[in-house]
PDB file of C-alpha atoms in Angstrom:
ATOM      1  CA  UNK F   1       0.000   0.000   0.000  1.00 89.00           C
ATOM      2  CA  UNK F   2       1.495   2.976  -0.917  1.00 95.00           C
ATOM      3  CA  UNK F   3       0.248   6.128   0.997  1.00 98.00           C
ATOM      4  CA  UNK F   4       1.275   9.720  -0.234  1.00 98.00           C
ATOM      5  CA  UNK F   5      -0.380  11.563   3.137  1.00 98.00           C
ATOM      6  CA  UNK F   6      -2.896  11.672   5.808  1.00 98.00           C
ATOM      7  CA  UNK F   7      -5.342  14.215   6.466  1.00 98.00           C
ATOM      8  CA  UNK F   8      -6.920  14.750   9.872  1.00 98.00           C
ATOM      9  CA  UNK F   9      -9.885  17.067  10.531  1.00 98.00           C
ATOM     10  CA  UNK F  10     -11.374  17.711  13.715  1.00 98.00           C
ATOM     11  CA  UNK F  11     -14.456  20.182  13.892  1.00 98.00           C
ATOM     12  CA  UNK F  12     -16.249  21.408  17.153  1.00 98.00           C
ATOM     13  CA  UNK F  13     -19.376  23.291  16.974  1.00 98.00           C
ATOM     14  CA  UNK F  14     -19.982  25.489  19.672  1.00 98.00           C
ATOM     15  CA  UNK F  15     -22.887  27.400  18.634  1.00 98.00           C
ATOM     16  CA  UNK F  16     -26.145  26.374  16.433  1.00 96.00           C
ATOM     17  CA  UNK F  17     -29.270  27.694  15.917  1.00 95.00           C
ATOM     18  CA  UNK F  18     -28.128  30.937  18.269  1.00 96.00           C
ATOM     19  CA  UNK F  19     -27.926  28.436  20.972  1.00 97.00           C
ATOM     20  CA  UNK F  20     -24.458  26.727  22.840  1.00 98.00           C
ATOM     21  CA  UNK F  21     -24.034  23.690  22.278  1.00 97.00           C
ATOM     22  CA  UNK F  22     -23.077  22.169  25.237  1.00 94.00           C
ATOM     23  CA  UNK F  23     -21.058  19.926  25.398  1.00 93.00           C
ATOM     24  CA  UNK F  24     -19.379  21.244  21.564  1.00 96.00           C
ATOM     25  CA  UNK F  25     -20.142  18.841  18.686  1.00 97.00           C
ATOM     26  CA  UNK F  26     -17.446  17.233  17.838  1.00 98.00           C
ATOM     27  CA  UNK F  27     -16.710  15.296  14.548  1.00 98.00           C
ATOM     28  CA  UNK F  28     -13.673  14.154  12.926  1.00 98.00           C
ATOM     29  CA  UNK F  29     -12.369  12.603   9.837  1.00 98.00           C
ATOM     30  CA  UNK F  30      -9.082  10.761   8.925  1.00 98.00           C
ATOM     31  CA  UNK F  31      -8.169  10.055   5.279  1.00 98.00           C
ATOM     32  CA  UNK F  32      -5.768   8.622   3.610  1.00 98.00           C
ATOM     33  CA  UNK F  33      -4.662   9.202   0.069  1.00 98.00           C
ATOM     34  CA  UNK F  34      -3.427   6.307  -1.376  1.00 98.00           C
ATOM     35  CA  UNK F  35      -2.066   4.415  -4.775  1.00 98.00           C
ATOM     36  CA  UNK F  36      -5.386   2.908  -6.746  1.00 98.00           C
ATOM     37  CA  UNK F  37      -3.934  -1.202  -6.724  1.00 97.00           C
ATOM     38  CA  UNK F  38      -5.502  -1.864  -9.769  1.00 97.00           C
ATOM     39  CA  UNK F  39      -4.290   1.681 -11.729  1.00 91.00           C
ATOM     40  CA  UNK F  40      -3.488   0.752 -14.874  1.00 87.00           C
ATOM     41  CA  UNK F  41      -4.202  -2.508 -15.270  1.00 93.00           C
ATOM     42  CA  UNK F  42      -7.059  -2.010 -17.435  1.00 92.00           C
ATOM     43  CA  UNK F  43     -10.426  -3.620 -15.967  1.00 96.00           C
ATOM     44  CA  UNK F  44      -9.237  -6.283 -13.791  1.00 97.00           C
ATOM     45  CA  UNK F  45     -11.947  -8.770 -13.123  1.00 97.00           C
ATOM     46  CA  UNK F  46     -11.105 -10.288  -9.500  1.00 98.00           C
ATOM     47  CA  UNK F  47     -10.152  -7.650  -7.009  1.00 98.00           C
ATOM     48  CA  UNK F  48      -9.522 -10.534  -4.492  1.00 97.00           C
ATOM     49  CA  UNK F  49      -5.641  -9.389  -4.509  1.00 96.00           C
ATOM     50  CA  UNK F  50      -6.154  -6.068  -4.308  1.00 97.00           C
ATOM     51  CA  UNK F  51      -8.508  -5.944  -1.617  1.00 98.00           C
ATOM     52  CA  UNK F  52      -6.302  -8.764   0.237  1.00 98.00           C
ATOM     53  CA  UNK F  53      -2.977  -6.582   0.181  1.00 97.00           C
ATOM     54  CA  UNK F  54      -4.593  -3.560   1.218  1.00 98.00           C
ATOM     55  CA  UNK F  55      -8.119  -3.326   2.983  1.00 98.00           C
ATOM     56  CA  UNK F  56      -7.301  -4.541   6.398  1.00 98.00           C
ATOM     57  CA  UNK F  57      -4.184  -2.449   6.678  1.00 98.00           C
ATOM     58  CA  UNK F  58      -6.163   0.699   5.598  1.00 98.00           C
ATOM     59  CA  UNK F  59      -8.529  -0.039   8.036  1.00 98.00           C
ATOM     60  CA  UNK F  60      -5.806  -0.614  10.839  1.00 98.00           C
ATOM     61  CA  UNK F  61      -4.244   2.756   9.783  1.00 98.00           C
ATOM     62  CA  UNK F  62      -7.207   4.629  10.042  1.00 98.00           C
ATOM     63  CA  UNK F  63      -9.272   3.177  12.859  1.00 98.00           C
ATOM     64  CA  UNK F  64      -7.210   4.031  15.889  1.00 98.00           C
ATOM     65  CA  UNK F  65      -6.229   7.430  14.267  1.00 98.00           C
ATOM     66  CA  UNK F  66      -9.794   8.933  13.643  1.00 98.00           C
ATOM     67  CA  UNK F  67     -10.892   7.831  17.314  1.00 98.00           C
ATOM     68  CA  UNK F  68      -7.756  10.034  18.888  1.00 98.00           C
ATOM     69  CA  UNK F  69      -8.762  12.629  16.648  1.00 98.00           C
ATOM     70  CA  UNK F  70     -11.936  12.620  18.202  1.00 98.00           C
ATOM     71  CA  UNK F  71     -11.132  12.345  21.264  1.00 97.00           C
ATOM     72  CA  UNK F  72     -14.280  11.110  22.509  1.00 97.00           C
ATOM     73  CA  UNK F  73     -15.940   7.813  22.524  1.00 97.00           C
ATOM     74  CA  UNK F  74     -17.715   7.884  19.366  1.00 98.00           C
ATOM     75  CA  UNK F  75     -21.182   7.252  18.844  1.00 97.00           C
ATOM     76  CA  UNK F  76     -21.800   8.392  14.923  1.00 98.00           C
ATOM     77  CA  UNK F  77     -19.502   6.897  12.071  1.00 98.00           C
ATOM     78  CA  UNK F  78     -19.359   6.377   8.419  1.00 98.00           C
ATOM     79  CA  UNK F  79     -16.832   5.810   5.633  1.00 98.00           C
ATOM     80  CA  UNK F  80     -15.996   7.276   2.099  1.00 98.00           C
ATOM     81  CA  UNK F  81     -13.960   6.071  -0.524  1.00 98.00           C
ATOM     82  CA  UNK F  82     -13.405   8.878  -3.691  1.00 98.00           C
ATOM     83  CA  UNK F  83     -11.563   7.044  -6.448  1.00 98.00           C
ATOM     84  CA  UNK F  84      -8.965   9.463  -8.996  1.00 98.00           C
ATOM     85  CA  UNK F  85     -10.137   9.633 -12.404  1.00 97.00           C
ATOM     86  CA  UNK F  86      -8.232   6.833 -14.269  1.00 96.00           C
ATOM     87  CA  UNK F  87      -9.864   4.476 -11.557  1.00 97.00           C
ATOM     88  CA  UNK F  88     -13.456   2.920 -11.250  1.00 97.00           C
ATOM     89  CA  UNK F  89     -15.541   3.730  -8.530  1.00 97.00           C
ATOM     90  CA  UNK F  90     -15.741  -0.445  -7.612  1.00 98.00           C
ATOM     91  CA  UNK F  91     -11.873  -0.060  -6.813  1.00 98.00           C
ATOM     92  CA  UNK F  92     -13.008   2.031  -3.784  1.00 98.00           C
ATOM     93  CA  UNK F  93     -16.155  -0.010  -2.868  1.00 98.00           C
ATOM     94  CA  UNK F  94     -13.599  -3.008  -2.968  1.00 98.00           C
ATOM     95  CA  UNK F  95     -11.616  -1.279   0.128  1.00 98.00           C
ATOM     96  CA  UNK F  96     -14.301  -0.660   2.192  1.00 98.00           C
ATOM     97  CA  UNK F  97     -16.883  -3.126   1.278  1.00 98.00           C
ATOM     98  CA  UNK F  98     -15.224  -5.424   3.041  1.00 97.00           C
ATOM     99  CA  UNK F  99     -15.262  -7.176   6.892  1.00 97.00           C
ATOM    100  CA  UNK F 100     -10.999  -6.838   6.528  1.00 97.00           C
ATOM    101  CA  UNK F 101     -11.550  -2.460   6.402  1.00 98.00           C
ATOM    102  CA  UNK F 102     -14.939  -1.800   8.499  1.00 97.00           C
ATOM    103  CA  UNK F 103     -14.029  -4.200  11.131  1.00 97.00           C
ATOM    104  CA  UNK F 104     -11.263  -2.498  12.594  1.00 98.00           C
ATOM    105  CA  UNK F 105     -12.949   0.897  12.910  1.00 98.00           C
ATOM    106  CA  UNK F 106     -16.196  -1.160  14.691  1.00 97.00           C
ATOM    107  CA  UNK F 107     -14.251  -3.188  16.800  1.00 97.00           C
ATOM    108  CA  UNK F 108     -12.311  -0.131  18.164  1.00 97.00           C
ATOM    109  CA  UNK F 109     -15.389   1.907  18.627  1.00 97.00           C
ATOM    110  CA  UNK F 110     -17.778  -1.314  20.168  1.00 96.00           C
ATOM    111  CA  UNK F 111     -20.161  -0.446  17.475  1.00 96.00           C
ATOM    112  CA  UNK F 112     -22.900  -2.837  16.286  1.00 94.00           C
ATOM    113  CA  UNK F 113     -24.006  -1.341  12.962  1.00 95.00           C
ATOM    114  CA  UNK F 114     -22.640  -1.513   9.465  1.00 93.00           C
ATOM    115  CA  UNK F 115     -20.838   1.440   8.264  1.00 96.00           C
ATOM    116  CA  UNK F 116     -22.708   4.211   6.168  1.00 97.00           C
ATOM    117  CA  UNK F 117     -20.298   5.239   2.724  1.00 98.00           C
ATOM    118  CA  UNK F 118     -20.131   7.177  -0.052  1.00 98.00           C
ATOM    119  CA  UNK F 119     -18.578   6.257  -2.698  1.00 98.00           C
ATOM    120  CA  UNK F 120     -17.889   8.605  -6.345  1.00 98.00           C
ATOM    121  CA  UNK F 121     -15.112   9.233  -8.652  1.00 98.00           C
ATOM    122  CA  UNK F 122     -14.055  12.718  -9.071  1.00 98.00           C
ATOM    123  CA  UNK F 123     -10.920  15.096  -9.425  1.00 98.00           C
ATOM    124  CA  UNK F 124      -8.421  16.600  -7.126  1.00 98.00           C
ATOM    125  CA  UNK F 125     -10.435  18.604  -4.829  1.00 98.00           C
ATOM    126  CA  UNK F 126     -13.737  17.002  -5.204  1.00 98.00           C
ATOM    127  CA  UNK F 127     -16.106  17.967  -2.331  1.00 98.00           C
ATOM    128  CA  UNK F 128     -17.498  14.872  -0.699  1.00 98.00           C
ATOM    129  CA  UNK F 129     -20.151  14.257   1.969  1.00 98.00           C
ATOM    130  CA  UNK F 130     -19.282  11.499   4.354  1.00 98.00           C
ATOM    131  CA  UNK F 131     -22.483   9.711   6.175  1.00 98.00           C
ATOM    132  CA  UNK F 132     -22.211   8.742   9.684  1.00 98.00           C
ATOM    133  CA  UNK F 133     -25.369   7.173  11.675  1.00 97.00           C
ATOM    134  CA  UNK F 134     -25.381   5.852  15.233  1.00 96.00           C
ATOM    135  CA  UNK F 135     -22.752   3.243  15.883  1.00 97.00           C
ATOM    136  CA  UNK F 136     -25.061   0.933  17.449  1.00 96.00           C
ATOM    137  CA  UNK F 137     -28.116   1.920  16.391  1.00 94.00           C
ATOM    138  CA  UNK F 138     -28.906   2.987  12.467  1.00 91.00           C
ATOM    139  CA  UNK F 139     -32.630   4.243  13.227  1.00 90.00           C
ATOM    140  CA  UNK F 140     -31.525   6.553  15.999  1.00 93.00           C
ATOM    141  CA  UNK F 141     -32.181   9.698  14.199  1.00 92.00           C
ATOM    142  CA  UNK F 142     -30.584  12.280  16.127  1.00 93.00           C
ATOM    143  CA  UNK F 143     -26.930  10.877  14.651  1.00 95.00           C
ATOM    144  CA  UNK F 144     -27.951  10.894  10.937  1.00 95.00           C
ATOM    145  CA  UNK F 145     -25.857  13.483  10.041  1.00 96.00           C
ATOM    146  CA  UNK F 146     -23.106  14.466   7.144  1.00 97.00           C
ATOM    147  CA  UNK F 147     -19.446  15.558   7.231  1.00 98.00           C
ATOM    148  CA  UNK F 148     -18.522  17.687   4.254  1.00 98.00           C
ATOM    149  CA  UNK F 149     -14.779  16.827   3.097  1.00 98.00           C
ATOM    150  CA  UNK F 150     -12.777  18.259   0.556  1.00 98.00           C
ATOM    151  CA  UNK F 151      -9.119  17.547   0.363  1.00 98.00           C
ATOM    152  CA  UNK F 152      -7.084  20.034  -2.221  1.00 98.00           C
ATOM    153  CA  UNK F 153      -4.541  17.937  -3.903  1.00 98.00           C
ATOM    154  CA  UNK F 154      -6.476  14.544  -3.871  1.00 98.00           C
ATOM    155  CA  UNK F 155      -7.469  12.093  -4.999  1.00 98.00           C
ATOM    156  CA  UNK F 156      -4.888  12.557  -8.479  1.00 98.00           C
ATOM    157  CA  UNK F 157      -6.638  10.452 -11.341  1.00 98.00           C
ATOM    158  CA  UNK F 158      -4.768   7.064 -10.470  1.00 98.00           C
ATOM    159  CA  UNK F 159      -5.389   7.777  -6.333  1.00 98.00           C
ATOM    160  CA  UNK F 160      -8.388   6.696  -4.217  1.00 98.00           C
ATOM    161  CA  UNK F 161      -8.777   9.052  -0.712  1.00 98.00           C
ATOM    162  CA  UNK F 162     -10.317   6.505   2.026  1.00 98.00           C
ATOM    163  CA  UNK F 163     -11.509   7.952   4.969  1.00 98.00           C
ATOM    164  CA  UNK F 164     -13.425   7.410   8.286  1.00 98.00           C
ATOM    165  CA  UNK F 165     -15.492   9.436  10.020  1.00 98.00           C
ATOM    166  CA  UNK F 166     -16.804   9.209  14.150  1.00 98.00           C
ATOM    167  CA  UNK F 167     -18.696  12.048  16.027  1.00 98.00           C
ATOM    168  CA  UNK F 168     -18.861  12.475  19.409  1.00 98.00           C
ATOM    169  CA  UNK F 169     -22.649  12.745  19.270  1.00 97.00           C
ATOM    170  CA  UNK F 170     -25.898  13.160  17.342  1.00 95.00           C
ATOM    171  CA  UNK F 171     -26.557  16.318  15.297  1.00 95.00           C
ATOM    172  CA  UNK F 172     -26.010  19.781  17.314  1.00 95.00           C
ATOM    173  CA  UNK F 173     -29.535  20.424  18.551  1.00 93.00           C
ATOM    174  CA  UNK F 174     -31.194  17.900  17.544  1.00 89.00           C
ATOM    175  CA  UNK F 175     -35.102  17.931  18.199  1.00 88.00           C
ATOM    176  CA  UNK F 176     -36.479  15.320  15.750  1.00 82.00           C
ATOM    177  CA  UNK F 177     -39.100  12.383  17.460  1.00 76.00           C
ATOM    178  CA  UNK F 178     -37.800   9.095  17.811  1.00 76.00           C
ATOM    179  CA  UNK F 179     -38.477   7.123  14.789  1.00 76.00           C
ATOM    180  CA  UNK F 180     -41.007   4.559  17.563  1.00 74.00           C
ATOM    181  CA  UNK F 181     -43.543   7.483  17.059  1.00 76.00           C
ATOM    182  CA  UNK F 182     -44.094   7.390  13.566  1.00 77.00           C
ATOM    183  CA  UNK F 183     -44.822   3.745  13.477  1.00 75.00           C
TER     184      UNK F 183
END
């Protein structure tokens, strides 16, 4: 695996809707920007290798760090995988699709639930909106949220940007009914 950087944000939001938020809303994302495996190779039909020489050591990179980031036990997370141009957006899905990636980042946060994504192909500097939902919980409304990433330089067309996401909490404010009522 051949990483070119690491990019760790960490956002607190201390004020919303005119009102402190108290504790602050904390949320932060750690992504890596990495070599595509399978750039340019053409379309290569079994990933297996790929995803075997890579996933689980992404996910062992990125797990511990995103938690410290945080530093908070995390109860929102989600994944993102934003594949260069000369890549397919399967070649991302094939990192984090897969029990070798996701399983780090749940086992390190207790979590239950499967990890939300997004997945797209785009240039250097292609915004992208990370999902996160609660970690053990996915119909707990108050942590479906998004985390708006852009990183400048990345992903160049044969890179793929992974990156997790954990917040300390649901949404700042949060005042929707618990999805029980509705049914």
């Amino acid at each position: 695996m051949n990483v070119r950087k690491i990019v760790t944000i960490v956002d607190e939001t201390l004020t919303e809707g005119g009102r402190p938020v108290e504790p602050a809303a904390r949320v932060a994302v750690v992504a890596a920007v990495i070599e595509n495996p399978w750039a340019g190779q053409g379309f290569v039909e079994n990933l297996t290798a790929g995803i075997d020489a890579n996933a689980s050591d992404l996910g062992a990179l990125l797990a511990p760090r995103v938690i410290e980031a945080l530093g908070a036990p995390v109860e929102a997370y989600g994944k993102a995988a934003i594949v260069g141009l000369d890549g397919e957006i399967e070649h991302g899905s094939a990192l984090i699709h897969t029990l070798k990636f996701g399983n780090h980042f749940r086992d390190a946060a207790a979590a239950k639930t499967l990890l939300p994504a997004v997945e797209k192909r785009g240039p250097a500097g292609i915004v992208f909106d990370i999902p996160l939902k609660h970690f053990t919980d996915a119909t707990i409304r108050s942590h479906h949220q998004t985390f708006e990433v852009r990183i400048p330089d990345a992903p160049h067309p044969g890179e793929i940007v992974i990156a997790l996401a954990a917040a300390a909490q649901g949404r700042p404010q949060q005042r929707l009914a618990a999805l029980s009522t509705e049914q």
